[in-house]
mmCIF file of N, CA and C in Angstrom:
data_model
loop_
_atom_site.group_PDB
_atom_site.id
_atom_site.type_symbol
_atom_site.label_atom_id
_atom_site.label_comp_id
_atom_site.label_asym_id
_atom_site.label_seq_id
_atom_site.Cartn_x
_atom_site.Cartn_y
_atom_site.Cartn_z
ATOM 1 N N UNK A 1 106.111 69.060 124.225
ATOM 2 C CA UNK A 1 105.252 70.213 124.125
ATOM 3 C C UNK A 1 103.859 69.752 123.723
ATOM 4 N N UNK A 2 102.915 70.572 124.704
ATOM 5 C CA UNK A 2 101.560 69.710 123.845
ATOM 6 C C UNK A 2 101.201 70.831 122.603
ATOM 7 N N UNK A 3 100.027 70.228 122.009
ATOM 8 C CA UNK A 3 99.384 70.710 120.910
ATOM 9 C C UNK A 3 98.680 71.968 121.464
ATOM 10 N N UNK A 4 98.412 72.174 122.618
ATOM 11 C CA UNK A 4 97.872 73.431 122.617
ATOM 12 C C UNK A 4 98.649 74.576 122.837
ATOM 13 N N UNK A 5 100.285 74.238 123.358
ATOM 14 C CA UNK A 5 101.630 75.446 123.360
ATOM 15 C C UNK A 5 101.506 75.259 122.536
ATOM 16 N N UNK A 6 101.613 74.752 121.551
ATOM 17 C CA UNK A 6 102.485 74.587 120.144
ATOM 18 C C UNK A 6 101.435 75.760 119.180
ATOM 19 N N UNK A 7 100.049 75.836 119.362
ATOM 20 C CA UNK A 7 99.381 76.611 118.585
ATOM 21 C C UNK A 7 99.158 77.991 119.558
ATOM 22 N N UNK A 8 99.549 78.025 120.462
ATOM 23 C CA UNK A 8 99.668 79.524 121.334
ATOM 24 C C UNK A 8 100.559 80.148 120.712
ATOM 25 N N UNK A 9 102.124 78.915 120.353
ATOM 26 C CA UNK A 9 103.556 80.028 120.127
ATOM 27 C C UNK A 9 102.829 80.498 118.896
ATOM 28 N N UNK A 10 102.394 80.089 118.044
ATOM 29 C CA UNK A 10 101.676 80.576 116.982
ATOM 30 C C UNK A 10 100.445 81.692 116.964
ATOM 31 N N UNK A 11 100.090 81.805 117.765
ATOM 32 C CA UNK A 11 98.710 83.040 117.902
ATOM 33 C C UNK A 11 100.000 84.054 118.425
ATOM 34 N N UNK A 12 100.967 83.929 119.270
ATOM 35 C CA UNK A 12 101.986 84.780 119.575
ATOM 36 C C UNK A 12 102.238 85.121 118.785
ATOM 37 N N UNK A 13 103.243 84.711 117.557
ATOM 38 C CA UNK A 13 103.361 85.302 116.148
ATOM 39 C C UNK A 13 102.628 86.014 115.738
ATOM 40 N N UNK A 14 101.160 85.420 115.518
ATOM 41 C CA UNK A 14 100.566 86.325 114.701
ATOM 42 C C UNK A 14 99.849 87.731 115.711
ATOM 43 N N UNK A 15 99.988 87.723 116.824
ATOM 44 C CA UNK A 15 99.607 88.950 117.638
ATOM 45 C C UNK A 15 100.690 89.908 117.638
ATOM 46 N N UNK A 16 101.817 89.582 117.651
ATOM 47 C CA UNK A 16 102.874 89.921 117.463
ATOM 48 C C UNK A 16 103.068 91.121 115.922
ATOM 49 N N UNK A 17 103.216 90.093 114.752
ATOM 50 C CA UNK A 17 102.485 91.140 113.209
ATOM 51 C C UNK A 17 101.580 91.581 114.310
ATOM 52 N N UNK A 18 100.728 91.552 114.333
ATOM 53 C CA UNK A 18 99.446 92.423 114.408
ATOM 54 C C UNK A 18 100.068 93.980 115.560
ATOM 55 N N UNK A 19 100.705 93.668 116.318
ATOM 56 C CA UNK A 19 101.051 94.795 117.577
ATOM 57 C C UNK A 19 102.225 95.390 115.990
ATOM 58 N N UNK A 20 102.762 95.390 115.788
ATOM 59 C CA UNK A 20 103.682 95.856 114.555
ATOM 60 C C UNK A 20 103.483 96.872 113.264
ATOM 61 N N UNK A 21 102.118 95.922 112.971
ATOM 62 C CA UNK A 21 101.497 96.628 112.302
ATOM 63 C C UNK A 21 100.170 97.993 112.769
ATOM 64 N N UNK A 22 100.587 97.537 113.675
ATOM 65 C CA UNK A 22 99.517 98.856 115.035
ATOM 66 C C UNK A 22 100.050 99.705 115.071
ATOM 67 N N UNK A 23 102.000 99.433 115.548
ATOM 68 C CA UNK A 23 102.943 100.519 115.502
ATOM 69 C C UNK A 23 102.978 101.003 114.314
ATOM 70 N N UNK A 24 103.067 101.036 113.040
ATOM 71 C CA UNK A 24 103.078 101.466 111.900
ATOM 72 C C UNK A 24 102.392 103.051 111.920
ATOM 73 N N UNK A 25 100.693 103.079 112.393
ATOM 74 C CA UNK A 25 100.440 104.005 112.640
ATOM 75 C C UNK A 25 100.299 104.572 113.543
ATOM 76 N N UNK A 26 101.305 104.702 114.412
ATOM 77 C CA UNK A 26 102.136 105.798 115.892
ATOM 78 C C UNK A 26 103.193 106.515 115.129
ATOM 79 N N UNK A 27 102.653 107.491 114.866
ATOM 80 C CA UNK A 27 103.770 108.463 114.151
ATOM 81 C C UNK A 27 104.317 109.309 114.961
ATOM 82 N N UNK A 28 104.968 108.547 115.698
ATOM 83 C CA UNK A 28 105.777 108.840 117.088
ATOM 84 C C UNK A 28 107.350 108.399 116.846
ATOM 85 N N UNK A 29 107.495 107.382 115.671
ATOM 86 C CA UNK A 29 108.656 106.501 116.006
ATOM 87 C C UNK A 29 109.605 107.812 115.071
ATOM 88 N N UNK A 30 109.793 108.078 114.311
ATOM 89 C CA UNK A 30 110.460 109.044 114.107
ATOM 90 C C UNK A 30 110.286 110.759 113.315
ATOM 91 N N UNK A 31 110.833 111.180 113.285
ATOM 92 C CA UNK A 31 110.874 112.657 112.984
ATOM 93 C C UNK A 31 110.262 112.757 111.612
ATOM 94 N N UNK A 32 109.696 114.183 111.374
ATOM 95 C CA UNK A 32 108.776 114.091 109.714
ATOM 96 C C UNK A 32 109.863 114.626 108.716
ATOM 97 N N UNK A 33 111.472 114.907 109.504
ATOM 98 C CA UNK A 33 112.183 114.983 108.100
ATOM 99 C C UNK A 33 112.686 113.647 107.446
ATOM 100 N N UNK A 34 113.149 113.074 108.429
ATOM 101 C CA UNK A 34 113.312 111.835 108.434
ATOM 102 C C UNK A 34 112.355 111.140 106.859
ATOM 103 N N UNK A 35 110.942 110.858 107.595
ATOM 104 C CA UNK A 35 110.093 110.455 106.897
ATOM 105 C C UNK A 35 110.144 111.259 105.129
ATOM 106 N N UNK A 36 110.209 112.949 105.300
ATOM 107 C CA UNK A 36 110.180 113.249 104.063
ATOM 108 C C UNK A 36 111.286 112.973 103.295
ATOM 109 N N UNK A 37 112.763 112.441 103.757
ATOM 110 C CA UNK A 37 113.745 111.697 103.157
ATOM 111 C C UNK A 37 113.399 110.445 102.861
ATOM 112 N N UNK A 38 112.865 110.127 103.519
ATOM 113 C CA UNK A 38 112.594 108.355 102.542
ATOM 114 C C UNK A 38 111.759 108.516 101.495
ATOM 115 N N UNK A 39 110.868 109.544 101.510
ATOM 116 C CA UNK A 39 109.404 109.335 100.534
ATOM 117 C C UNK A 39 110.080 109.980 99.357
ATOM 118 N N UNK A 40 111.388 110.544 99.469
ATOM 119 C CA UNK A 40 112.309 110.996 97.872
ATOM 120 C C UNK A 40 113.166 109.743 97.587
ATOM 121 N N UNK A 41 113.776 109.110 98.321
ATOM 122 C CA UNK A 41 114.263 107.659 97.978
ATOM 123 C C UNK A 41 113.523 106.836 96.929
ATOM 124 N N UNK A 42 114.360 106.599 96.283
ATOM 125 C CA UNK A 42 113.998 105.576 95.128
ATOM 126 C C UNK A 42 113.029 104.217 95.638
ATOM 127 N N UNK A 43 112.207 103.480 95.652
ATOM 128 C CA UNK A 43 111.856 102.525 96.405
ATOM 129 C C UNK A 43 112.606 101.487 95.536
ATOM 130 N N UNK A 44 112.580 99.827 95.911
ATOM 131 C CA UNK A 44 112.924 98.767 94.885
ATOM 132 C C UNK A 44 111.448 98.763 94.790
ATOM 133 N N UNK A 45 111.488 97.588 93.306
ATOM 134 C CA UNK A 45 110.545 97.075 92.801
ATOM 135 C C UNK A 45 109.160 96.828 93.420
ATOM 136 N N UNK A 46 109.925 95.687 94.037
ATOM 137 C CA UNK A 46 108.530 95.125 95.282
ATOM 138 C C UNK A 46 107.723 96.570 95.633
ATOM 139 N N UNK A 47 108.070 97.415 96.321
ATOM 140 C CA UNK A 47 107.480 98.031 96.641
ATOM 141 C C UNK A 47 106.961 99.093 96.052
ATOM 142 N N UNK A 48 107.094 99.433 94.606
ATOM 143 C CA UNK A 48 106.262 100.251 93.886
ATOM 144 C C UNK A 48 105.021 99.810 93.527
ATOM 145 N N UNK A 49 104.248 98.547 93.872
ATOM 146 C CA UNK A 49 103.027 98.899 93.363
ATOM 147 C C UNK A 49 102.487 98.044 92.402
ATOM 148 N N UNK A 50 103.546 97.657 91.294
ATOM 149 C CA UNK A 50 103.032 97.217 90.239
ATOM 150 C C UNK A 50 102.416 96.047 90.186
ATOM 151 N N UNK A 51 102.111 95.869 89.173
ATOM 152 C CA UNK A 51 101.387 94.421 89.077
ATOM 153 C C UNK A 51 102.124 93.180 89.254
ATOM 154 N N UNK A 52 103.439 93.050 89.258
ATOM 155 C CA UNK A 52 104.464 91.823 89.208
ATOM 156 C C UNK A 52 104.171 91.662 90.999
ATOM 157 N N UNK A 53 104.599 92.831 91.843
ATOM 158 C CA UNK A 53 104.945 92.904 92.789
ATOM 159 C C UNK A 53 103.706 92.952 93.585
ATOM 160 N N UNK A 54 102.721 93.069 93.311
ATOM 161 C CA UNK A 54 101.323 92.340 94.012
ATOM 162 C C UNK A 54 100.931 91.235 93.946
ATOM 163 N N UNK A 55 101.534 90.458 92.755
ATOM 164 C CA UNK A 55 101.206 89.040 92.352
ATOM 165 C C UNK A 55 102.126 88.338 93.085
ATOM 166 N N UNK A 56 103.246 88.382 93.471
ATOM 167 C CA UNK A 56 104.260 88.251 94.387
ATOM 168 C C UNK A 56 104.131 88.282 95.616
ATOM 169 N N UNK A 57 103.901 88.984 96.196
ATOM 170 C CA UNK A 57 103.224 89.278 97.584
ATOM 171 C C UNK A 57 102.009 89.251 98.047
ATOM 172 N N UNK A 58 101.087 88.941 96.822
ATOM 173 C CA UNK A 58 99.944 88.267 97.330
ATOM 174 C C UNK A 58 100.166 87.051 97.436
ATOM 175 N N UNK A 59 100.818 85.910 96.539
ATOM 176 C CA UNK A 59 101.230 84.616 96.467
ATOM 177 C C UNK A 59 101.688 84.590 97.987
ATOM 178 N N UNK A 60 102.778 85.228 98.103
ATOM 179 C CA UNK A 60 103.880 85.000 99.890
ATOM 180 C C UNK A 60 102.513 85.109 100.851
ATOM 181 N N UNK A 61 102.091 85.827 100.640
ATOM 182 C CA UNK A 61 100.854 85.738 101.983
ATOM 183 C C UNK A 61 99.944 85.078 101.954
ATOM 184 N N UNK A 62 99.106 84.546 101.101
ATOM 185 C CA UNK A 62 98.739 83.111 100.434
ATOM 186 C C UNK A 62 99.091 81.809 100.960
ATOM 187 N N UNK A 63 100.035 81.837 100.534
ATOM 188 C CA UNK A 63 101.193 80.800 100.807
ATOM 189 C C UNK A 63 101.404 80.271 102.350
ATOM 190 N N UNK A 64 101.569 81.899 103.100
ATOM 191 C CA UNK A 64 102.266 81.840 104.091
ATOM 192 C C UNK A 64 100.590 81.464 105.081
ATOM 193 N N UNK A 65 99.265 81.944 104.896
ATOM 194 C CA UNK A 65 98.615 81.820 105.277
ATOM 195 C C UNK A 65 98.458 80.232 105.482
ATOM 196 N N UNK A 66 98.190 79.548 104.252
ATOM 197 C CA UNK A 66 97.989 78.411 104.259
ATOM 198 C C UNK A 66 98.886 77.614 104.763
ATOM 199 N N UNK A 67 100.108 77.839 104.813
ATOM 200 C CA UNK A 67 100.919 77.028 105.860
ATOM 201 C C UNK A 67 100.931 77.187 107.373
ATOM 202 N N UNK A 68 100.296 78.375 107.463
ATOM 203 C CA UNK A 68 99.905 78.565 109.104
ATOM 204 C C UNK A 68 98.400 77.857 109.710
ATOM 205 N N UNK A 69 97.786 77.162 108.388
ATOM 206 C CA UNK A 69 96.712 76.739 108.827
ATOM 207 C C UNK A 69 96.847 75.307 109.079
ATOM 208 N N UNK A 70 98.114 74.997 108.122
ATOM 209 C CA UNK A 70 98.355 73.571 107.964
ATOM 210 C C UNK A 70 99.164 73.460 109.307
ATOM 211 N N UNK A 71 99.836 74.229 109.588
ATOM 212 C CA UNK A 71 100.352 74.254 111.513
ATOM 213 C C UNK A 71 99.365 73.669 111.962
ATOM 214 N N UNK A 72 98.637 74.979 111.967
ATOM 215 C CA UNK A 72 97.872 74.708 112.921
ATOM 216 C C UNK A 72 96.882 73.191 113.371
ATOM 217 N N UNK A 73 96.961 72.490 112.095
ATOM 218 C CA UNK A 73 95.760 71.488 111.745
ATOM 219 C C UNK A 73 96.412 70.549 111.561
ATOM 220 N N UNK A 74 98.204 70.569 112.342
ATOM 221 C CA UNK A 74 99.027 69.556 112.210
ATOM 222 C C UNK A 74 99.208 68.956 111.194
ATOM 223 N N UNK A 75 99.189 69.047 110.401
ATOM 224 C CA UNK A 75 99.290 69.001 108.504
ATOM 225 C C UNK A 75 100.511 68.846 108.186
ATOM 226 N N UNK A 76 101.227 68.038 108.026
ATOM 227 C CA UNK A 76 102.496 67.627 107.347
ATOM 228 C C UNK A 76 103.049 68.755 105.932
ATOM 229 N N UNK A 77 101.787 69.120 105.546
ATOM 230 C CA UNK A 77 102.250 70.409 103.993
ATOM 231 C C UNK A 77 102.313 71.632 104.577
ATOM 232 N N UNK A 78 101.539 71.908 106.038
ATOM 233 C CA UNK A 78 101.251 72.400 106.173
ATOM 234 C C UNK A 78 102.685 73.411 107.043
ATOM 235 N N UNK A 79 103.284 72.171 107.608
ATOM 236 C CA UNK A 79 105.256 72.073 107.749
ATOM 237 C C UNK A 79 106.098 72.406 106.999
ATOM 238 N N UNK A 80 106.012 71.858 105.798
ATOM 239 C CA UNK A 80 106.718 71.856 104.578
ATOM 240 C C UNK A 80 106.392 73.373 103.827
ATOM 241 N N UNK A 81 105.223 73.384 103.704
ATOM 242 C CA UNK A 81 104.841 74.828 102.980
ATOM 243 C C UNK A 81 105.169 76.403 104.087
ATOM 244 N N UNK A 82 105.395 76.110 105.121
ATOM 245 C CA UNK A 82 105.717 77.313 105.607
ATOM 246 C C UNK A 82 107.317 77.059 105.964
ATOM 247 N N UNK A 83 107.936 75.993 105.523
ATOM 248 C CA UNK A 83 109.131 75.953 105.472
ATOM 249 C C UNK A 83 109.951 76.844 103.951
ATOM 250 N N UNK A 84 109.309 76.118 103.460
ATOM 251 C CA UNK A 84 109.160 76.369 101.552
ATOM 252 C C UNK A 84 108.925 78.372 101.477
ATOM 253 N N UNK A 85 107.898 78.514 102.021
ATOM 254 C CA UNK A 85 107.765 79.895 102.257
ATOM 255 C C UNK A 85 108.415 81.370 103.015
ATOM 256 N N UNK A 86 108.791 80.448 104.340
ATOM 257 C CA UNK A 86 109.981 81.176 104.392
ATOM 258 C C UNK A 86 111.199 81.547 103.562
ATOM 259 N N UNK A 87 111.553 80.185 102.903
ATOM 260 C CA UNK A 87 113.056 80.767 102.001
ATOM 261 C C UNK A 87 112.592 81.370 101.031
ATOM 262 N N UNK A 88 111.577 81.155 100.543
ATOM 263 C CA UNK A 88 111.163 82.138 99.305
ATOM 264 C C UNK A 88 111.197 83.975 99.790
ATOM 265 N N UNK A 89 110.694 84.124 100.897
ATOM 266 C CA UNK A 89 110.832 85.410 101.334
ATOM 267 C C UNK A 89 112.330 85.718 101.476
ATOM 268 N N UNK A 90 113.421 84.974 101.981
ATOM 269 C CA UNK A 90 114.713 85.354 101.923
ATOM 270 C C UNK A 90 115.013 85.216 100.411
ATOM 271 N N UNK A 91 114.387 84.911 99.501
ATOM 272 C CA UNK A 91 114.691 85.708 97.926
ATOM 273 C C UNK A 91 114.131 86.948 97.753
ATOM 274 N N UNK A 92 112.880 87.085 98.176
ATOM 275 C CA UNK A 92 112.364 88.258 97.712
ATOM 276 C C UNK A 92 112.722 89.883 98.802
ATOM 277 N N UNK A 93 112.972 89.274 99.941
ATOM 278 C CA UNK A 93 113.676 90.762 100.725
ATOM 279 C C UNK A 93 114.598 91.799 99.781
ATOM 280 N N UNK A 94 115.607 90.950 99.074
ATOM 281 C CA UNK A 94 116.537 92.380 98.566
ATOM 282 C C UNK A 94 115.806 93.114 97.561
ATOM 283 N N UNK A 95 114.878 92.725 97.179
ATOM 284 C CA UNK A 95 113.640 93.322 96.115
ATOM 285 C C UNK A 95 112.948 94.476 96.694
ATOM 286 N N UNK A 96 112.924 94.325 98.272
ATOM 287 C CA UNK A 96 112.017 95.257 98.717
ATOM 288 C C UNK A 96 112.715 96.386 98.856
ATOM 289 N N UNK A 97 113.727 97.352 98.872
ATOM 290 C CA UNK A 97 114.329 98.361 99.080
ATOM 291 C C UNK A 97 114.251 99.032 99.958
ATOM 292 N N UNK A 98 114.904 100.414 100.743
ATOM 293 C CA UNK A 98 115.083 100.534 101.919
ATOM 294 C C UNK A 98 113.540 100.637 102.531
ATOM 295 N N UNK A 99 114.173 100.958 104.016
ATOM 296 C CA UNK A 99 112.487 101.031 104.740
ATOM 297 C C UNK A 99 112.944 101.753 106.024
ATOM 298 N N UNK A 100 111.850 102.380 106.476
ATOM 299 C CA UNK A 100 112.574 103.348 107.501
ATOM 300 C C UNK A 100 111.347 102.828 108.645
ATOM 301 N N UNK A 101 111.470 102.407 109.568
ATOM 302 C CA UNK A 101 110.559 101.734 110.811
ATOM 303 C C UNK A 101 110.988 102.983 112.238
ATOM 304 N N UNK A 102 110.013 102.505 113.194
ATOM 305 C CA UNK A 102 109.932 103.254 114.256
ATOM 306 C C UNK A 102 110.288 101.791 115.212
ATOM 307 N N UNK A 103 111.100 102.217 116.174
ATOM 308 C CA UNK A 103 111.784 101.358 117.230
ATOM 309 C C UNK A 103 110.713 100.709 117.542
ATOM 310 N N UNK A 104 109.496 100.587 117.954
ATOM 311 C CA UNK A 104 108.323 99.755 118.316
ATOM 312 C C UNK A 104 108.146 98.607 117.537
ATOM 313 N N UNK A 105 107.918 99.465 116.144
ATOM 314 C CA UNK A 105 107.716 98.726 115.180
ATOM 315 C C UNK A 105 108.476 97.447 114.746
ATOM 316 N N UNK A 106 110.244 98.057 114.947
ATOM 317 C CA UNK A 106 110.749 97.143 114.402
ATOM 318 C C UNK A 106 110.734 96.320 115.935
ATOM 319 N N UNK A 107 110.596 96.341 116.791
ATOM 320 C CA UNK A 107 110.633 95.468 118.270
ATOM 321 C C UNK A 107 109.962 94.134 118.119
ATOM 322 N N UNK A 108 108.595 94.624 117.935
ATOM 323 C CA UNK A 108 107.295 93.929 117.330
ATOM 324 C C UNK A 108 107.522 92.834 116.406
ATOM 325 N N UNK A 109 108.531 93.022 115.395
ATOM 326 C CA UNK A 109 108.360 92.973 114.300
ATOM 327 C C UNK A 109 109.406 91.590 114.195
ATOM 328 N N UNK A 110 110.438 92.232 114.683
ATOM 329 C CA UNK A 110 111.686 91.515 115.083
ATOM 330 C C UNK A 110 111.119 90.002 115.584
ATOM 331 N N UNK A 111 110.652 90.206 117.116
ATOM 332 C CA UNK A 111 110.135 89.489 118.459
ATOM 333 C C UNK A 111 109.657 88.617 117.081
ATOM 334 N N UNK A 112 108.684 88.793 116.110
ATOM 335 C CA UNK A 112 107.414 88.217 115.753
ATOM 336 C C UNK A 112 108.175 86.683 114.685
ATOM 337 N N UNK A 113 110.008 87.955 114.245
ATOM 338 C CA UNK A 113 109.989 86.382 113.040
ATOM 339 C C UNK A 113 111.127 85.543 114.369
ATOM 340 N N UNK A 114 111.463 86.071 115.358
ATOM 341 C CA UNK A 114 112.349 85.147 116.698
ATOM 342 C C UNK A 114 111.106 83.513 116.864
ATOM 343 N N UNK A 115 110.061 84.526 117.191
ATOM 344 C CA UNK A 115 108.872 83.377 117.619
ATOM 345 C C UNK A 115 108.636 82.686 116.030
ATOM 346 N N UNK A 116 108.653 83.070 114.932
ATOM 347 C CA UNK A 116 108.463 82.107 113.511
ATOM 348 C C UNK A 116 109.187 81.164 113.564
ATOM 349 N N UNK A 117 110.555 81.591 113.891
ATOM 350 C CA UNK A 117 112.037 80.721 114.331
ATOM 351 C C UNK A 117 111.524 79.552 114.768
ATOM 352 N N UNK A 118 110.958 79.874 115.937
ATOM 353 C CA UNK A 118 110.498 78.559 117.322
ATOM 354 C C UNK A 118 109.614 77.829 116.421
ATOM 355 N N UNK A 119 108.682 78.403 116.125
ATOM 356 C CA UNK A 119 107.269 77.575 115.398
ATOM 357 C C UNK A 119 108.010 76.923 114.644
ATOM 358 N N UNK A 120 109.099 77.120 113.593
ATOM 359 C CA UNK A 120 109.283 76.039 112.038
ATOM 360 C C UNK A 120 110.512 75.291 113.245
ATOM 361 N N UNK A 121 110.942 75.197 114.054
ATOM 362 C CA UNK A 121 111.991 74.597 115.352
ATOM 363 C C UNK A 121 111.220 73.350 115.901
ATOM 364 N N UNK A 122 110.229 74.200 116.207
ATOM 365 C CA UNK A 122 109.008 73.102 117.084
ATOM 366 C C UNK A 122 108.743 71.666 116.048
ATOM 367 N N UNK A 123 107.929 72.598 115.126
ATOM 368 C CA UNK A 123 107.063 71.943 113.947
ATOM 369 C C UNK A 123 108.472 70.527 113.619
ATOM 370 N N UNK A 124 109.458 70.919 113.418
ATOM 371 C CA UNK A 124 110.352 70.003 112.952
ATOM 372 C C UNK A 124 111.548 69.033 113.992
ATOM 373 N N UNK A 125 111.408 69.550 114.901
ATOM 374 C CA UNK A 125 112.458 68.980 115.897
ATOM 375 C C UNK A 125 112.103 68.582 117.867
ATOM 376 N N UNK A 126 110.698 69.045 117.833
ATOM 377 C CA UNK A 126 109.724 69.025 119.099
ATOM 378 C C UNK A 126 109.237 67.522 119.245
ATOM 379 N N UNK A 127 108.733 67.290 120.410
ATOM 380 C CA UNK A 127 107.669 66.131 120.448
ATOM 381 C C UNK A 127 106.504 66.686 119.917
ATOM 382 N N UNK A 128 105.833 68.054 119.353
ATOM 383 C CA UNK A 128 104.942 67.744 118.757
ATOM 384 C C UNK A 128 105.076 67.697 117.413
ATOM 385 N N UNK A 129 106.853 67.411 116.830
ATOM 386 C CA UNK A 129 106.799 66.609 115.434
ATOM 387 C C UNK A 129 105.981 65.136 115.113
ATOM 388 N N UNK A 130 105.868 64.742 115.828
ATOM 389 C CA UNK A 130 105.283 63.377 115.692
ATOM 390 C C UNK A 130 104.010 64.067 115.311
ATOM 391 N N UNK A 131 103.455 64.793 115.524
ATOM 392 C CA UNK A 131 101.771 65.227 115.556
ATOM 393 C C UNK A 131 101.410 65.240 113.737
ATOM 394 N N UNK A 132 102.674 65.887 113.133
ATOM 395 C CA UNK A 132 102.916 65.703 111.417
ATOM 396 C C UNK A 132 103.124 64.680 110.491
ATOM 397 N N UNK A 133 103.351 63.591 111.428
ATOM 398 C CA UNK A 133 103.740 62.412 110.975
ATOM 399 C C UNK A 133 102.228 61.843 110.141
ATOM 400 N N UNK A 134 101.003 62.192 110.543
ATOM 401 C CA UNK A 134 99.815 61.812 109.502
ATOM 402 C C UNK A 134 99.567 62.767 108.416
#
């Protein structure tokens, strides 16, 4: 794979979030009782707001940023840290509590961590692993 697929599957990803987060506001994906049942649901932690849970999720996106740059810039930490960052998010998911998405959304959304899949696949098991090797 050359270096310039290898940073496309990656602009894919991130166009991908981005079409996802577009769907978010199409308030098309489901019904407003629907919606007024979740907004009485208890949320988890993560998602109330507080100060723990911004410091948290600002860190993950932080984090996750800078390892997408280190992709990109063929960066050996830059491998490691969005490796590192992913599993940290599979700790912090059961924190986030339910969530109610619109079929687009979750399509988008889905597609976006399939293609993350490929990128930390590539990054580690591709011919453009060698590219990390400096």
């Amino acid at each position: 794979m050359s270096d310039i697929k290898f940073r496309l599957v990656i602009l894919v990803h991130l166009a991908l979030i981005a079409a996802s987060v577009g769907a978010m506001f199409l308030h098309d994906g489901y019904s407003q009782e629907l919606a007024d049942v979740y907004a009485a649901e208890p949320g988890g932690w993560l998602t109330d707001g507080g100060w723990l849970a911004l410091t948290v999720v600002g860190a993950l996106v932080a984090v996750w940023l800078a390892g997408l740059a280190g992709l990109l810039l063929f960066k050996r930490w830059g491998r490691t840290l969005s490796l590192y960052s992913t599993l940290a998010e599979f700790l912090v998911y059961p924190f986030q509590g339910p969530s109610v998405s619109s079929a687009l959304e979750s399509t988008f959304l889905e597609a976006s961590i399939l293609v993350w899949g490929a990128v930390l696949a590539l990054a580690y098991f591709s011919t453009v692993s060698t590219r990390f090797g400096r």
